[in-house]
mmCIF file of C-alpha atoms and ligand atoms in Angstrom:
data_model
loop_
_atom_site.group_PDB
_atom_site.id
_atom_site.type_symbol
_atom_site.label_atom_id
_atom_site.label_comp_id
_atom_site.label_asym_id
_atom_site.label_seq_id
_atom_site.Cartn_x
_atom_site.Cartn_y
_atom_site.Cartn_z
ATOM 1 C CA MET A 1 -15.473 -25.523 -9.205
ATOM 2 C CA ALA A 2 -18.933 -24.842 -7.832
ATOM 3 C CA GLU A 3 -20.195 -21.310 -7.444
ATOM 4 C CA ILE A 4 -19.880 -18.920 -4.493
ATOM 5 C CA PHE A 5 -23.148 -17.741 -2.970
ATOM 6 C CA VAL A 6 -23.487 -14.238 -1.556
ATOM 7 C CA LEU A 7 -26.535 -13.547 0.591
ATOM 8 C CA VAL A 8 -27.879 -10.106 -0.313
ATOM 9 C CA GLU A 9 -28.608 -7.982 2.750
ATOM 10 C CA HIS A 10 -31.254 -5.326 2.306
ATOM 11 C CA ARG A 11 -33.280 -3.252 4.707
ATOM 12 C CA GLN A 12 -35.972 -0.638 4.303
ATOM 13 C CA GLY A 13 -35.713 -0.520 0.516
ATOM 14 C CA LYS A 14 -31.923 -0.382 0.290
ATOM 15 C CA ILE A 15 -29.240 -2.942 -0.462
ATOM 16 C CA ARG A 16 -26.690 -2.666 2.326
ATOM 17 C CA ASP A 17 -23.012 -1.963 1.547
ATOM 18 C CA ILE A 18 -21.912 -5.308 2.989
ATOM 19 C CA THR A 19 -23.588 -6.996 -0.010
ATOM 20 C CA TYR A 20 -21.339 -5.190 -2.496
ATOM 21 C CA GLU A 21 -18.298 -5.909 -0.333
ATOM 22 C CA MET A 22 -19.121 -9.635 -0.260
ATOM 23 C CA LEU A 23 -19.680 -9.598 -4.018
ATOM 24 C CA GLY A 24 -16.239 -7.978 -4.395
ATOM 25 C CA ALA A 25 -14.679 -10.724 -2.259
ATOM 26 C CA ALA A 26 -16.610 -13.454 -4.130
ATOM 27 C CA GLU A 27 -15.631 -12.080 -7.534
ATOM 28 C CA LYS A 28 -11.933 -12.102 -6.585
ATOM 29 C CA LEU A 29 -12.084 -15.643 -5.182
ATOM 30 C CA ALA A 30 -14.118 -16.837 -8.141
ATOM 31 C CA SER A 31 -11.649 -15.431 -10.680
ATOM 32 C CA GLU A 32 -8.750 -17.148 -8.859
ATOM 33 C CA GLN A 33 -10.633 -20.442 -8.767
ATOM 34 C CA GLY A 34 -12.315 -20.430 -12.163
ATOM 35 C CA SER A 35 -15.647 -20.289 -10.369
ATOM 36 C CA SER A 36 -18.503 -17.748 -10.379
ATOM 37 C CA SER A 37 -20.427 -15.593 -7.918
ATOM 38 C CA THR A 38 -24.176 -15.845 -7.360
ATOM 39 C CA ALA A 39 -26.149 -13.181 -5.496
ATOM 40 C CA LEU A 40 -28.996 -14.717 -3.466
ATOM 41 C CA LEU A 41 -31.812 -12.231 -3.203
ATOM 42 C CA LEU A 42 -34.681 -13.081 -0.864
ATOM 43 C CA GLY A 43 -37.489 -10.567 -0.540
ATOM 44 C CA HIS A 44 -40.783 -9.215 -1.753
ATOM 45 C CA HIS A 45 -41.074 -6.879 -4.776
ATOM 46 C CA VAL A 46 -37.311 -6.858 -5.218
ATOM 47 C CA LYS A 47 -37.078 -6.651 -9.025
ATOM 48 C CA THR A 48 -35.121 -3.378 -8.959
ATOM 49 C CA PHE A 49 -32.596 -4.918 -6.554
ATOM 50 C CA ALA A 50 -32.172 -7.894 -8.917
ATOM 51 C CA ASP A 51 -31.430 -5.558 -11.846
ATOM 52 C CA GLU A 52 -28.896 -3.649 -9.772
ATOM 53 C CA LEU A 53 -27.164 -6.838 -8.607
ATOM 54 C CA ALA A 54 -27.033 -8.294 -12.115
ATOM 55 C CA ALA A 55 -24.189 -5.885 -12.917
ATOM 56 C CA ARG A 56 -22.124 -7.103 -9.980
ATOM 57 C CA ALA A 57 -22.504 -10.915 -9.945
ATOM 58 C CA SER A 58 -22.333 -13.772 -12.461
ATOM 59 C CA LYS A 59 -25.898 -14.788 -11.603
ATOM 60 C CA VAL A 60 -28.754 -13.543 -9.418
ATOM 61 C CA LEU A 61 -31.051 -16.098 -7.783
ATOM 62 C CA VAL A 62 -34.288 -14.533 -6.577
ATOM 63 C CA VAL A 63 -36.834 -15.954 -4.150
ATOM 64 C CA GLU A 64 -39.950 -13.774 -3.934
ATOM 65 C CA ASP A 65 -42.390 -14.334 -1.091
ATOM 66 C CA ALA A 66 -44.661 -11.928 0.776
ATOM 67 C CA GLN A 67 -43.281 -13.324 4.039
ATOM 68 C CA LEU A 68 -39.809 -12.095 3.046
ATOM 69 C CA GLU A 69 -40.591 -8.404 3.140
ATOM 70 C CA HIS A 70 -38.424 -8.091 6.243
ATOM 71 C CA PHE A 71 -35.441 -10.169 7.310
ATOM 72 C CA ASN A 72 -36.399 -13.188 9.403
ATOM 73 C CA SER A 73 -33.653 -15.688 10.227
ATOM 74 C CA ILE A 74 -36.035 -18.641 10.396
ATOM 75 C CA LEU A 75 -37.423 -18.030 6.904
ATOM 76 C CA TYR A 76 -33.981 -17.218 5.512
ATOM 77 C CA GLN A 77 -32.577 -20.425 6.987
ATOM 78 C CA LYS A 78 -35.303 -22.534 5.370
ATOM 79 C CA ILE A 79 -34.663 -20.990 1.964
ATOM 80 C CA LEU A 80 -30.873 -20.987 2.179
ATOM 81 C CA SER A 81 -30.707 -24.617 3.271
ATOM 82 C CA SER A 82 -32.921 -25.554 0.345
ATOM 83 C CA LEU A 83 -30.815 -23.549 -2.159
ATOM 84 C CA ILE A 84 -27.499 -24.837 -0.772
ATOM 85 C CA THR A 85 -28.784 -28.425 -1.009
ATOM 86 C CA LYS A 86 -29.933 -27.836 -4.587
ATOM 87 C CA TYR A 87 -26.930 -25.912 -5.978
ATOM 88 C CA GLN A 88 -24.124 -27.177 -3.712
ATOM 89 C CA PRO A 89 -22.124 -23.910 -3.681
ATOM 90 C CA PHE A 90 -18.554 -24.314 -2.491
ATOM 91 C CA LEU A 91 -18.854 -21.286 -0.263
ATOM 92 C CA THR A 92 -21.741 -19.166 1.076
ATOM 93 C CA LEU A 93 -20.916 -15.643 2.234
ATOM 94 C CA ILE A 94 -23.127 -13.884 4.792
ATOM 95 C CA GLY A 95 -22.530 -10.464 6.344
ATOM 96 C CA HIS A 96 -21.124 -10.421 9.875
ATOM 97 C CA THR A 97 -23.970 -8.095 10.799
ATOM 98 C CA ALA A 98 -26.915 -8.315 13.178
ATOM 99 C CA PHE A 99 -28.751 -10.293 10.429
ATOM 100 C CA GLY A 100 -25.831 -12.599 9.700
ATOM 101 C CA MET A 101 -25.061 -13.291 13.360
ATOM 102 C CA ASP A 102 -28.692 -14.319 13.812
ATOM 103 C CA LEU A 103 -28.705 -16.607 10.777
ATOM 104 C CA ALA A 104 -25.280 -18.168 10.163
ATOM 105 C CA PRO A 105 -24.813 -20.341 13.291
ATOM 106 C CA SER A 106 -28.141 -22.193 13.038
ATOM 107 C CA LEU A 107 -27.848 -22.521 9.248
ATOM 108 C CA THR A 108 -24.419 -24.065 9.745
ATOM 109 C CA VAL A 109 -25.716 -26.554 12.284
ATOM 110 C CA GLU A 110 -28.493 -27.574 9.890
ATOM 111 C CA MET A 111 -26.100 -27.963 6.935
ATOM 112 C CA GLY A 112 -23.294 -29.580 8.933
ATOM 113 C CA SER A 113 -20.788 -27.329 7.112
ATOM 114 C CA PRO A 114 -17.774 -25.638 8.704
ATOM 115 C CA LEU A 115 -18.395 -21.994 9.620
ATOM 116 C CA VAL A 116 -15.808 -19.255 9.953
ATOM 117 C CA THR A 117 -17.019 -15.920 11.283
ATOM 118 C CA ASP A 118 -16.026 -12.251 11.066
ATOM 119 C CA CYS A 119 -13.520 -12.788 8.225
ATOM 120 C CA ILE A 120 -11.289 -10.001 6.969
ATOM 121 C CA GLY A 121 -9.515 -12.224 4.410
ATOM 122 C CA LEU A 122 -10.510 -15.317 2.423
ATOM 123 C CA SER A 123 -8.472 -17.610 0.177
ATOM 124 C CA PHE A 124 -8.224 -21.208 -0.964
ATOM 125 C CA GLU A 125 -5.479 -23.717 -0.234
ATOM 126 C CA GLY A 126 -6.247 -26.381 -2.796
ATOM 127 C CA SER A 127 -9.921 -27.032 -2.183
ATOM 128 C CA ARG A 128 -9.735 -25.954 1.463
ATOM 129 C CA LEU A 129 -10.950 -22.587 2.609
ATOM 130 C CA LYS A 130 -8.547 -20.388 4.556
ATOM 131 C CA ALA A 131 -9.599 -17.233 6.347
ATOM 132 C CA VAL A 132 -8.059 -14.336 8.211
ATOM 133 C CA ARG A 133 -9.823 -13.303 11.420
ATOM 134 C CA SER A 134 -8.918 -10.266 13.437
ATOM 135 C CA ILE A 135 -8.885 -11.104 17.147
ATOM 136 C CA TYR A 136 -8.065 -9.514 20.522
ATOM 137 C CA GLY A 137 -9.638 -6.214 19.502
ATOM 138 C CA GLY A 138 -7.601 -6.060 16.282
ATOM 139 C CA LYS A 139 -4.195 -6.639 17.877
ATOM 140 C CA VAL A 140 -3.685 -10.082 16.281
ATOM 141 C CA ASN A 141 -4.691 -11.571 12.937
ATOM 142 C CA ALA A 142 -5.356 -15.320 13.035
ATOM 143 C CA ASN A 143 -4.914 -17.357 9.846
ATOM 144 C CA VAL A 144 -7.337 -20.230 10.052
ATOM 145 C CA SER A 145 -7.615 -23.268 7.822
ATOM 146 C CA LEU A 146 -10.942 -25.085 7.723
ATOM 147 C CA ARG A 147 -11.427 -28.842 7.564
ATOM 148 C CA GLU A 148 -12.122 -30.391 4.153
ATOM 149 C CA SER A 149 -15.748 -29.933 3.176
ATOM 150 C CA LYS A 150 -17.934 -29.663 0.072
ATOM 151 C CA ASN A 151 -19.656 -26.524 1.410
ATOM 152 C CA TYR A 152 -18.321 -23.769 3.604
ATOM 153 C CA ILE A 153 -20.126 -20.872 5.243
ATOM 154 C CA ALA A 154 -18.300 -17.662 6.162
ATOM 155 C CA THR A 155 -19.478 -14.416 7.674
ATOM 156 C CA VAL A 156 -17.678 -11.317 6.430
ATOM 157 C CA ARG A 157 -16.766 -8.250 8.459
ATOM 158 C CA PRO A 158 -18.306 -5.029 7.090
ATOM 159 C CA GLY A 159 -15.713 -2.717 5.564
ATOM 160 C CA ALA A 160 -13.056 -5.426 5.151
ATOM 161 C CA PHE A 161 -13.371 -6.053 1.389
ATOM 162 C CA THR A 162 -13.414 -3.769 -1.633
ATOM 163 C CA PRO A 163 -16.948 -3.543 -3.051
ATOM 164 C CA ALA A 164 -17.656 -5.030 -6.489
ATOM 165 C CA VAL A 165 -17.908 -2.390 -9.190
ATOM 166 C CA PRO A 166 -20.769 -2.621 -11.694
ATOM 167 C CA ALA A 167 -19.834 -4.213 -15.033
ATOM 168 C CA ASP A 168 -21.383 -3.348 -18.423
ATOM 169 C CA LYS A 169 -22.511 -6.948 -18.833
ATOM 170 C CA LYS A 170 -25.692 -7.988 -17.003
ATOM 171 C CA ALA A 171 -25.906 -11.393 -15.342
ATOM 172 C CA GLY A 172 -28.853 -13.710 -15.723
ATOM 173 C CA ILE A 173 -31.659 -13.385 -13.171
ATOM 174 C CA VAL A 174 -33.130 -16.743 -12.167
ATOM 175 C CA MET A 175 -36.433 -16.855 -10.285
ATOM 176 C CA GLU A 176 -36.652 -19.704 -7.763
ATOM 177 C CA SER A 177 -39.977 -20.737 -6.331
ATOM 178 C CA SER A 178 -40.237 -20.159 -2.604
ATOM 179 C CA PRO A 179 -39.867 -23.330 -0.538
ATOM 180 C CA LEU A 180 -41.866 -21.708 2.300
ATOM 181 C CA GLN A 181 -45.098 -23.528 2.917
ATOM 182 C CA GLY A 182 -47.866 -21.758 4.799
ATOM 183 C CA MET A 183 -47.489 -18.954 7.269
ATOM 184 C CA ILE A 184 -44.504 -19.287 9.599
ATOM 185 C CA ASP A 185 -44.966 -17.049 12.614
ATOM 186 C CA VAL A 186 -42.792 -18.477 15.381
ATOM 187 C CA LYS A 187 -40.665 -15.378 14.907
ATOM 188 C CA LYS A 188 -42.236 -12.184 13.602
ATOM 189 C CA PHE A 189 -41.008 -8.815 12.418
ATOM 190 C CA LEU A 190 -42.689 -6.052 14.406
ATOM 191 C CA GLU A 191 -40.999 -2.756 13.552
ATOM 192 C CA TYR A 192 -37.681 -1.053 12.944
ATOM 193 C CA ILE A 193 -36.644 1.260 15.725
ATOM 194 C CA GLU A 194 -33.828 3.566 14.724
ATOM 195 C CA ALA A 195 -31.577 4.822 17.491
ATOM 196 C CA PRO A 196 -32.747 8.350 18.312
ATOM 197 C CA ILE A 197 -30.579 11.118 16.890
ATOM 198 C CA THR A 198 -30.643 14.115 19.145
ATOM 199 C CA GLY A 199 -28.113 16.214 17.285
ATOM 200 C CA GLU A 200 -26.527 15.934 13.823
ATOM 201 C CA ASP A 201 -26.704 12.696 11.853
ATOM 202 C CA ILE A 202 -23.014 12.158 11.047
ATOM 203 C CA THR A 203 -23.809 9.427 8.506
ATOM 204 C CA GLN A 204 -25.460 12.030 6.239
ATOM 205 C CA ALA A 205 -22.726 14.684 6.495
ATOM 206 C CA GLU A 206 -20.590 15.541 3.453
ATOM 207 C CA ILE A 207 -17.798 17.008 5.562
ATOM 208 C CA ILE A 208 -16.725 15.524 8.878
ATOM 209 C CA VAL A 209 -14.148 16.957 11.231
ATOM 210 C CA SER A 210 -13.366 14.120 13.598
ATOM 211 C CA VAL A 211 -11.472 14.348 16.856
ATOM 212 C CA GLY A 212 -9.567 11.729 18.807
ATOM 213 C CA GLN A 213 -8.004 11.338 22.200
ATOM 214 C CA GLY A 214 -5.024 13.330 20.877
ATOM 215 C CA ILE A 215 -6.899 16.608 21.340
ATOM 216 C CA GLY A 216 -6.234 16.165 25.041
ATOM 217 C CA GLY A 217 -9.519 17.466 26.436
ATOM 218 C CA PRO A 218 -13.025 18.775 25.667
ATOM 219 C CA GLU A 219 -11.904 22.407 25.967
ATOM 220 C CA HIS A 220 -10.610 22.216 22.365
ATOM 221 C CA ILE A 221 -13.901 21.031 20.889
ATOM 222 C CA PRO A 222 -15.532 24.495 20.450
ATOM 223 C CA MET A 223 -12.614 25.613 18.263
ATOM 224 C CA ILE A 224 -12.981 22.462 16.145
ATOM 225 C CA GLU A 225 -16.758 22.920 15.963
ATOM 226 C CA GLU A 226 -16.140 26.381 14.563
ATOM 227 C CA VAL A 227 -13.921 24.988 11.803
ATOM 228 C CA ALA A 228 -16.514 22.304 11.017
ATOM 229 C CA LYS A 229 -19.259 24.934 10.861
ATOM 230 C CA SER A 230 -17.244 27.150 8.505
ATOM 231 C CA LEU A 231 -16.790 24.174 6.201
ATOM 232 C CA GLY A 232 -20.485 23.255 6.391
ATOM 233 C CA GLY A 233 -19.601 20.043 8.185
ATOM 234 C CA VAL A 234 -20.160 18.291 11.505
ATOM 235 C CA VAL A 235 -17.929 17.113 14.335
ATOM 236 C CA ALA A 236 -17.485 13.381 14.918
ATOM 237 C CA CYS A 237 -15.021 11.457 17.072
ATOM 238 C CA SER A 238 -13.228 8.259 17.994
ATOM 239 C CA ARG A 239 -14.410 5.995 20.802
ATOM 240 C CA PRO A 240 -12.178 7.254 23.650
ATOM 241 C CA VAL A 241 -13.713 10.705 23.154
ATOM 242 C CA VAL A 242 -17.147 9.194 23.866
ATOM 243 C CA ASP A 243 -15.809 7.052 26.717
ATOM 244 C CA ARG A 244 -14.499 10.241 28.324
ATOM 245 C CA ASN A 245 -17.854 12.007 27.783
ATOM 246 C CA TRP A 246 -16.315 14.741 25.637
ATOM 247 C CA LEU A 247 -18.940 14.071 22.917
ATOM 248 C CA PRO A 248 -22.131 11.941 22.797
ATOM 249 C CA LYS A 249 -22.175 8.376 21.485
ATOM 250 C CA GLU A 250 -24.092 9.346 18.321
ATOM 251 C CA ARG A 251 -20.919 11.140 17.137
ATOM 252 C CA GLN A 252 -18.710 8.048 17.354
ATOM 253 C CA VAL A 253 -17.206 6.660 14.159
ATOM 254 C CA GLY A 254 -16.123 3.020 14.240
ATOM 255 C CA ILE A 255 -17.163 -0.583 14.452
ATOM 256 C CA SER A 256 -19.049 0.087 17.659
ATOM 257 C CA GLY A 257 -20.227 3.474 16.370
ATOM 258 C CA LYS A 258 -21.329 4.711 12.940
ATOM 259 C CA THR A 259 -19.955 4.053 9.460
ATOM 260 C CA VAL A 260 -19.466 7.248 7.465
ATOM 261 C CA LYS A 261 -18.583 8.027 3.846
ATOM 262 C CA PRO A 262 -18.355 11.804 3.574
ATOM 263 C CA LYS A 263 -16.684 13.720 0.753
ATOM 264 C CA VAL A 264 -14.053 14.955 3.217
ATOM 265 C CA TYR A 265 -13.004 13.385 6.537
ATOM 266 C CA ILE A 266 -10.540 15.367 8.641
ATOM 267 C CA ALA A 267 -9.051 13.221 11.432
ATOM 268 C CA ILE A 268 -7.508 15.257 14.233
ATOM 269 C CA GLY A 269 -5.459 13.480 16.905
ATOM 270 C CA ILE A 270 -6.785 10.070 15.837
ATOM 271 C CA SER A 271 -4.236 7.245 15.733
ATOM 272 C CA GLY A 272 -6.039 5.156 13.083
ATOM 273 C CA ALA A 273 -6.900 1.937 14.917
ATOM 274 C CA PHE A 274 -8.669 -0.483 12.571
ATOM 275 C CA GLN A 275 -11.855 -0.249 14.674
ATOM 276 C CA HIS A 276 -12.002 3.400 13.638
ATOM 277 C CA VAL A 277 -10.567 3.204 10.124
ATOM 278 C CA THR A 278 -12.915 0.426 8.986
ATOM 279 C CA ALA A 279 -15.829 2.798 9.388
ATOM 280 C CA MET A 280 -14.378 5.870 7.635
ATOM 281 C CA GLN A 281 -12.019 4.546 4.965
ATOM 282 C CA GLY A 282 -14.770 4.833 2.336
ATOM 283 C CA SER A 283 -14.573 8.655 2.627
ATOM 284 C CA GLU A 284 -13.681 10.352 -0.671
ATOM 285 C CA THR A 285 -10.794 12.403 0.737
ATOM 286 C CA ILE A 286 -9.133 11.784 4.088
ATOM 287 C CA ILE A 287 -6.969 14.429 5.740
ATOM 288 C CA ALA A 288 -5.072 13.463 8.890
ATOM 289 C CA ILE A 289 -3.526 15.791 11.448
ATOM 290 C CA ASN A 290 -1.306 13.959 13.906
ATOM 291 C CA LYS A 291 1.959 14.812 15.615
ATOM 292 C CA ASP A 292 3.287 11.258 15.230
ATOM 293 C CA PRO A 293 4.510 10.616 11.661
ATOM 294 C CA ARG A 294 4.177 6.864 12.261
ATOM 295 C CA ALA A 295 0.492 7.045 13.228
ATOM 296 C CA PRO A 296 -1.425 4.393 11.217
ATOM 297 C CA ILE A 297 -4.019 6.996 10.176
ATOM 298 C CA PHE A 298 -1.477 8.270 7.609
ATOM 299 C CA GLY A 299 -1.747 4.854 5.914
ATOM 300 C CA VAL A 300 -5.309 5.671 4.781
ATOM 301 C CA ALA A 301 -4.969 9.465 4.487
ATOM 302 C CA ASP A 302 -4.851 11.228 1.115
ATOM 303 C CA TYR A 303 -3.238 14.245 2.785
ATOM 304 C CA GLY A 304 -1.319 14.281 6.040
ATOM 305 C CA ILE A 305 -0.121 17.055 8.337
ATOM 306 C CA VAL A 306 2.482 16.001 10.902
ATOM 307 C CA ASP A 307 2.142 18.593 13.627
ATOM 308 C CA ASP A 308 0.501 19.420 16.912
ATOM 309 C CA PHE A 309 -3.186 20.056 16.135
ATOM 310 C CA GLN A 310 -2.966 23.245 18.215
ATOM 311 C CA ASN A 311 -0.640 24.700 15.577
ATOM 312 C CA VAL A 312 -2.847 23.618 12.680
ATOM 313 C CA ILE A 313 -6.406 24.345 13.830
ATOM 314 C CA PRO A 314 -5.982 28.150 14.276
ATOM 315 C CA ILE A 315 -4.642 28.328 10.683
ATOM 316 C CA LEU A 316 -7.506 26.165 9.437
ATOM 317 C CA LYS A 317 -9.932 28.351 11.391
ATOM 318 C CA GLU A 318 -8.522 31.477 9.781
ATOM 319 C CA LYS A 319 -8.532 30.002 6.260
ATOM 320 C CA THR A 320 -12.061 28.607 6.521
ATOM 321 C CA LYS A 321 -13.643 31.655 8.169
ATOM 322 C CA GLY A 322 -16.848 32.604 6.378
ATOM 323 C CA MET A 323 -16.530 29.850 3.772
ATOM 324 C CA LYS A 324 -20.056 28.647 4.388
HETATM 325 C C1 FAD B 401 -14.298 -4.113 20.553
HETATM 326 C C2 FAD B 401 -13.723 -2.737 20.295
HETATM 327 C C3 FAD B 401 -14.500 -1.835 19.599
HETATM 328 C C4 FAD B 401 -13.985 -0.561 19.334
HETATM 329 N N1 FAD B 401 -14.753 0.330 18.627
HETATM 330 C C5 FAD B 401 -14.232 1.513 18.312
HETATM 331 C C6 FAD B 401 -14.987 2.440 17.517
HETATM 332 O O1 FAD B 401 -16.145 2.186 17.138
HETATM 333 N N2 FAD B 401 -14.402 3.628 17.204
HETATM 334 C C7 FAD B 401 -13.139 3.958 17.590
HETATM 335 O O2 FAD B 401 -12.672 5.060 17.256
HETATM 336 N N3 FAD B 401 -12.412 3.117 18.357
HETATM 337 C C8 FAD B 401 -12.937 1.913 18.726
HETATM 338 N N4 FAD B 401 -12.213 1.085 19.514
HETATM 339 C C9 FAD B 401 -10.973 1.591 20.135
HETATM 340 C C10 FAD B 401 -9.794 1.542 19.192
HETATM 341 O O3 FAD B 401 -9.127 0.295 19.311
HETATM 342 C C11 FAD B 401 -8.767 2.632 19.566
HETATM 343 O O4 FAD B 401 -8.399 2.475 20.913
HETATM 344 C C12 FAD B 401 -9.313 4.030 19.348
HETATM 345 O O5 FAD B 401 -9.813 4.190 18.047
HETATM 346 C C13 FAD B 401 -8.190 5.026 19.566
HETATM 347 O O6 FAD B 401 -8.746 6.303 19.580
HETATM 348 P P1 FAD B 401 -7.856 7.584 19.253
HETATM 349 O O7 FAD B 401 -7.199 7.396 17.934
HETATM 350 O O8 FAD B 401 -8.712 8.761 19.458
HETATM 351 O O9 FAD B 401 -6.801 7.575 20.444
HETATM 352 P P2 FAD B 401 -5.288 7.145 20.505
HETATM 353 O O10 FAD B 401 -5.063 5.797 19.969
HETATM 354 O O11 FAD B 401 -4.834 7.428 21.901
HETATM 355 O O12 FAD B 401 -4.546 8.145 19.511
HETATM 356 C C14 FAD B 401 -4.378 9.500 19.740
HETATM 357 C C15 FAD B 401 -3.536 10.052 18.597
HETATM 358 O O13 FAD B 401 -3.421 11.439 18.738
HETATM 359 C C16 FAD B 401 -2.106 11.815 18.412
HETATM 360 N N5 FAD B 401 -1.832 13.064 19.169
HETATM 361 C C17 FAD B 401 -1.605 13.194 20.500
HETATM 362 N N6 FAD B 401 -1.440 14.488 20.817
HETATM 363 C C18 FAD B 401 -1.569 15.170 19.653
HETATM 364 C C19 FAD B 401 -1.503 16.546 19.332
HETATM 365 N N7 FAD B 401 -1.288 17.471 20.272
HETATM 366 N N8 FAD B 401 -1.676 16.908 18.024
HETATM 367 C C20 FAD B 401 -1.890 16.005 17.062
HETATM 368 N N9 FAD B 401 -1.954 14.664 17.321
HETATM 369 C C21 FAD B 401 -1.821 14.277 18.596
HETATM 370 C C22 FAD B 401 -1.224 10.662 18.841
HETATM 371 O O14 FAD B 401 -0.021 10.659 18.101
HETATM 372 C C23 FAD B 401 -2.126 9.471 18.521
HETATM 373 O O15 FAD B 401 -1.871 8.975 17.228
HETATM 374 C C24 FAD B 401 -12.701 -0.196 19.782
HETATM 375 C C25 FAD B 401 -11.930 -1.135 20.470
HETATM 376 C C26 FAD B 401 -12.435 -2.386 20.729
HETATM 377 C C27 FAD B 401 -11.575 -3.373 21.480
#
């Protein structure tokens, strides 16, 4: 069977996590199908990225061009359509990210291939691609089967697949000449504007104490802030806490907030909806405090305390006093 392409997503000198997750998904599919995974790396001065990816894919295809320093969907589409036509991959995986949402629909129209978006599961039924899509805000999973085609394109939800781990063996790196001819400036990169961070940057914290709607009201936040401070951590939250104005938006963890991977994530009064869990399940150790033993958060927690948080926090406060 033909290979599976994975479009490498990188920004400001870093390969984004979604790339490794797609390579993990591609590797699994490829091993089931007797196929192989190919990382497609488009950029400028990206040799170090190619070396890094060579440990996680069967092959790395690199297109170097000064115009590719920053993501540009028009340039990416030109190159991808040329590579797909040349190599005829069975499947091309693209992140369901701001980049991928910009690129995948028009690429699909150009290629005439079926597209399935925001996938949380991928499999084959014979030579047909099947996908799982989470719909209605995560309440229903839809199993979709795509029409027969030689090439499929799928966008992959961040956080849905286990990242590929580096192997000892290094894959071959193949340099492709850029099909871009002349300067293309119908769409131009101007600058990156990061959302302003007025307080703590929760994505950089090693310890996060996160609160959910279960804390009942903002009057409990100072006590939790104290615990976080003693541990040398920061306070984050679920979306309802932001919706109720108990904490600012920059503290929100989840698909419509920030993705975090601290050493320790303490979830207090958080039920564990997938929109939240997706963005914190990469934490090294997860501790959940919830009075409902059936709360889904316990499904991802390494340690769980089934109790009212008001019984637990004073003990935690006492035990952590002066730790930092
Ligand atoms: C498009 C979309 C995007 C979304 N994006 C996000 C996102 O980015 N981040 C996010 O978090 N959510 C997001 N959500 C919302 C998400 O679906 C959940 O509604 C939300 O995560 C639930 O927040 P929660 O766990 O704080 O509240 P709840 O679901 O209300 O859970 C509260 C929990 O607290 C427990 N509890 C209650 N009282 C106590 C007590 N005294 N002591 C201990 N435990 C107690 C309860 O047992 C319960 O498990 C999104 C939803 C949609 C549709």
